[in-house]
Amino acid sequence: MQTILLAEDNAFISDVYSIYLKKEGYKVDLAADGQMVLDKINQNPPDLLVLDLDLPKINGCDVLKKLRLDPKTRDLKVMIVSNYNQGDFCPECANLGISKYFVKIQTSPEEIKNAVKEILG
């Protein structure tokens, strides 16, 4: 079973995305802040990180930078789902190897689910 780490500090959004992804047979783990993301990935790397950029403690952009500097997580698949338009919050994200980028308000949970299926195959 493929594992997705969902990094999202909004519990309602986490619940909605989790329901959609679990129905597709994915194991979903949750992280509500950037430090939790790094800790969970260090303990048990997921197949995909779905990352919000506006996270407490360590923002998603800094999380992504740290992941790309570590040889163990350099190639981790990352999909960003944020309230920010691409380039507004973390302009360098585009150069940090993201698979997909979505703006939450413009994207349905169904589209997120379909993107996950596309990335993970």
mmCIF file of C-alpha atoms in Angstrom:
data_model
loop_
_atom_site.group_PDB
_atom_site.id
_atom_site.type_symbol
_atom_site.label_atom_id
_atom_site.label_comp_id
_atom_site.label_asym_id
_atom_site.label_seq_id
_atom_site.Cartn_x
_atom_site.Cartn_y
_atom_site.Cartn_z
ATOM 1 C CA MET A 1 0.000 0.000 0.000
ATOM 2 C CA GLN A 2 1.407 3.388 -0.993
ATOM 3 C CA THR A 3 1.727 5.997 1.725
ATOM 4 C CA ILE A 4 0.973 9.692 1.457
ATOM 5 C CA LEU A 5 2.078 12.213 4.047
ATOM 6 C CA LEU A 6 -0.423 15.058 4.024
ATOM 7 C CA ALA A 7 1.109 18.235 5.459
ATOM 8 C CA GLU A 8 -1.808 20.535 6.215
ATOM 9 C CA ASP A 9 -2.580 22.618 9.312
ATOM 10 C CA ASN A 10 -6.293 23.010 8.533
ATOM 11 C CA ALA A 11 -8.050 19.995 10.071
ATOM 12 C CA PHE A 12 -11.096 20.268 7.797
ATOM 13 C CA ILE A 13 -8.977 20.229 4.630
ATOM 14 C CA SER A 14 -6.890 17.343 5.997
ATOM 15 C CA ASP A 15 -10.048 15.353 6.688
ATOM 16 C CA VAL A 16 -11.506 15.967 3.223
ATOM 17 C CA TYR A 17 -8.312 15.058 1.355
ATOM 18 C CA SER A 18 -7.754 12.036 3.619
ATOM 19 C CA ILE A 19 -11.216 10.665 2.879
ATOM 20 C CA TYR A 20 -10.708 10.972 -0.881
ATOM 21 C CA LEU A 21 -7.237 9.394 -0.784
ATOM 22 C CA LYS A 22 -8.143 6.561 1.595
ATOM 23 C CA LYS A 23 -11.067 5.611 -0.675
ATOM 24 C CA GLU A 24 -8.464 5.076 -3.415
ATOM 25 C CA GLY A 25 -6.564 2.659 -1.190
ATOM 26 C CA TYR A 26 -3.736 4.917 -0.031
ATOM 27 C CA LYS A 27 -2.456 4.985 3.523
ATOM 28 C CA VAL A 28 -2.605 8.615 4.667
ATOM 29 C CA ASP A 29 -0.474 10.031 7.463
ATOM 30 C CA LEU A 30 -1.025 13.601 8.681
ATOM 31 C CA ALA A 31 1.339 16.354 9.768
ATOM 32 C CA ALA A 32 0.032 19.691 11.052
ATOM 33 C CA ASP A 33 3.318 21.620 11.028
ATOM 34 C CA GLY A 34 6.641 21.679 9.211
ATOM 35 C CA GLN A 35 8.668 20.133 12.028
ATOM 36 C CA MET A 36 6.221 17.240 12.206
ATOM 37 C CA VAL A 37 6.654 16.731 8.443
ATOM 38 C CA LEU A 38 10.426 16.436 8.771
ATOM 39 C CA ASP A 39 10.174 14.158 11.822
ATOM 40 C CA LYS A 40 7.699 11.793 10.135
ATOM 41 C CA ILE A 41 9.699 11.641 6.902
ATOM 42 C CA ASN A 42 12.861 10.910 8.886
ATOM 43 C CA GLN A 43 11.102 8.031 10.691
ATOM 44 C CA ASN A 44 9.267 6.559 7.724
ATOM 45 C CA PRO A 45 9.509 8.232 4.285
ATOM 46 C CA PRO A 46 6.210 8.267 2.371
ATOM 47 C CA ASP A 47 5.756 7.566 -1.322
ATOM 48 C CA LEU A 48 4.418 11.111 -1.760
ATOM 49 C CA LEU A 49 4.364 14.298 0.299
ATOM 50 C CA VAL A 50 1.337 16.546 -0.263
ATOM 51 C CA LEU A 51 2.653 19.820 1.119
ATOM 52 C CA ASP A 52 0.966 23.053 2.137
ATOM 53 C CA LEU A 53 3.378 26.004 2.048
ATOM 54 C CA ASP A 54 1.858 27.972 4.913
ATOM 55 C CA LEU A 55 2.634 25.670 7.839
ATOM 56 C CA PRO A 56 3.413 26.536 11.475
ATOM 57 C CA LYS A 57 6.906 26.095 12.975
ATOM 58 C CA ILE A 58 8.692 25.529 9.626
ATOM 59 C CA ASN A 59 6.959 26.732 6.466
ATOM 60 C CA GLY A 60 6.538 24.382 3.532
ATOM 61 C CA CYS A 61 9.142 26.127 1.397
ATOM 62 C CA ASP A 62 11.799 25.603 4.076
ATOM 63 C CA VAL A 63 10.642 21.996 4.546
ATOM 64 C CA LEU A 64 11.096 21.404 0.830
ATOM 65 C CA LYS A 65 14.564 22.999 0.835
ATOM 66 C CA LYS A 66 15.649 20.757 3.740
ATOM 67 C CA LEU A 67 14.302 17.655 1.992
ATOM 68 C CA ARG A 68 16.194 18.462 -1.199
ATOM 69 C CA LEU A 69 19.483 18.964 0.689
ATOM 70 C CA ASP A 70 19.280 15.519 2.319
ATOM 71 C CA PRO A 71 20.457 12.652 0.065
ATOM 72 C CA LYS A 72 17.839 10.334 1.663
ATOM 73 C CA THR A 73 14.930 12.593 0.678
ATOM 74 C CA ARG A 74 16.329 14.427 -2.341
ATOM 75 C CA ASP A 75 14.130 12.447 -4.742
ATOM 76 C CA LEU A 76 10.977 12.283 -2.610
ATOM 77 C CA LYS A 77 7.900 13.028 -4.710
ATOM 78 C CA VAL A 78 6.261 16.262 -3.580
ATOM 79 C CA MET A 79 2.977 17.826 -4.641
ATOM 80 C CA ILE A 80 2.182 21.307 -3.341
ATOM 81 C CA VAL A 81 -1.375 22.283 -2.436
ATOM 82 C CA SER A 82 -1.383 25.852 -1.161
ATOM 83 C CA ASN A 83 -3.466 28.999 -0.874
ATOM 84 C CA TYR A 84 -0.664 30.857 -2.640
ATOM 85 C CA ASN A 85 -0.316 31.132 -6.393
ATOM 86 C CA GLN A 86 2.823 29.450 -7.635
ATOM 87 C CA GLY A 87 5.725 31.833 -7.182
ATOM 88 C CA ASP A 88 3.999 34.161 -4.684
ATOM 89 C CA PHE A 89 5.235 32.526 -1.476
ATOM 90 C CA CYS A 90 8.201 30.423 -2.511
ATOM 91 C CA PRO A 91 9.438 31.425 -5.975
ATOM 92 C CA GLU A 92 12.253 28.881 -5.804
ATOM 93 C CA CYS A 93 9.817 25.970 -5.316
ATOM 94 C CA ALA A 94 9.655 25.506 -9.069
ATOM 95 C CA ASN A 95 13.363 24.655 -9.000
ATOM 96 C CA LEU A 96 13.067 22.238 -6.088
ATOM 97 C CA GLY A 97 11.608 19.282 -7.951
ATOM 98 C CA ILE A 98 7.883 19.401 -7.322
ATOM 99 C CA SER A 99 5.601 17.058 -9.240
ATOM 100 C CA LYS A 100 2.474 19.248 -9.254
ATOM 101 C CA TYR A 101 1.339 22.574 -7.832
ATOM 102 C CA PHE A 102 -2.272 23.398 -6.967
ATOM 103 C CA VAL A 103 -3.994 26.439 -5.480
ATOM 104 C CA LYS A 104 -6.505 25.116 -2.937
ATOM 105 C CA ILE A 105 -9.336 27.490 -3.729
ATOM 106 C CA GLN A 106 -9.107 26.614 -7.441
ATOM 107 C CA THR A 107 -8.815 22.854 -6.972
ATOM 108 C CA SER A 108 -11.326 20.201 -5.962
ATOM 109 C CA PRO A 109 -10.478 17.192 -3.774
ATOM 110 C CA GLU A 110 -11.236 15.065 -6.847
ATOM 111 C CA GLU A 111 -8.478 16.872 -8.787
ATOM 112 C CA ILE A 112 -6.044 16.311 -5.903
ATOM 113 C CA LYS A 113 -6.941 12.606 -5.840
ATOM 114 C CA ASN A 114 -6.429 12.319 -9.605
ATOM 115 C CA ALA A 115 -3.061 14.090 -9.434
ATOM 116 C CA VAL A 116 -1.909 11.723 -6.685
ATOM 117 C CA LYS A 117 -2.906 8.733 -8.828
ATOM 118 C CA GLU A 118 -1.010 10.221 -11.780
ATOM 119 C CA ILE A 119 2.153 10.875 -9.744
ATOM 120 C CA LEU A 120 2.182 7.491 -8.014
ATOM 121 C CA GLY A 121 1.118 5.549 -11.077
#
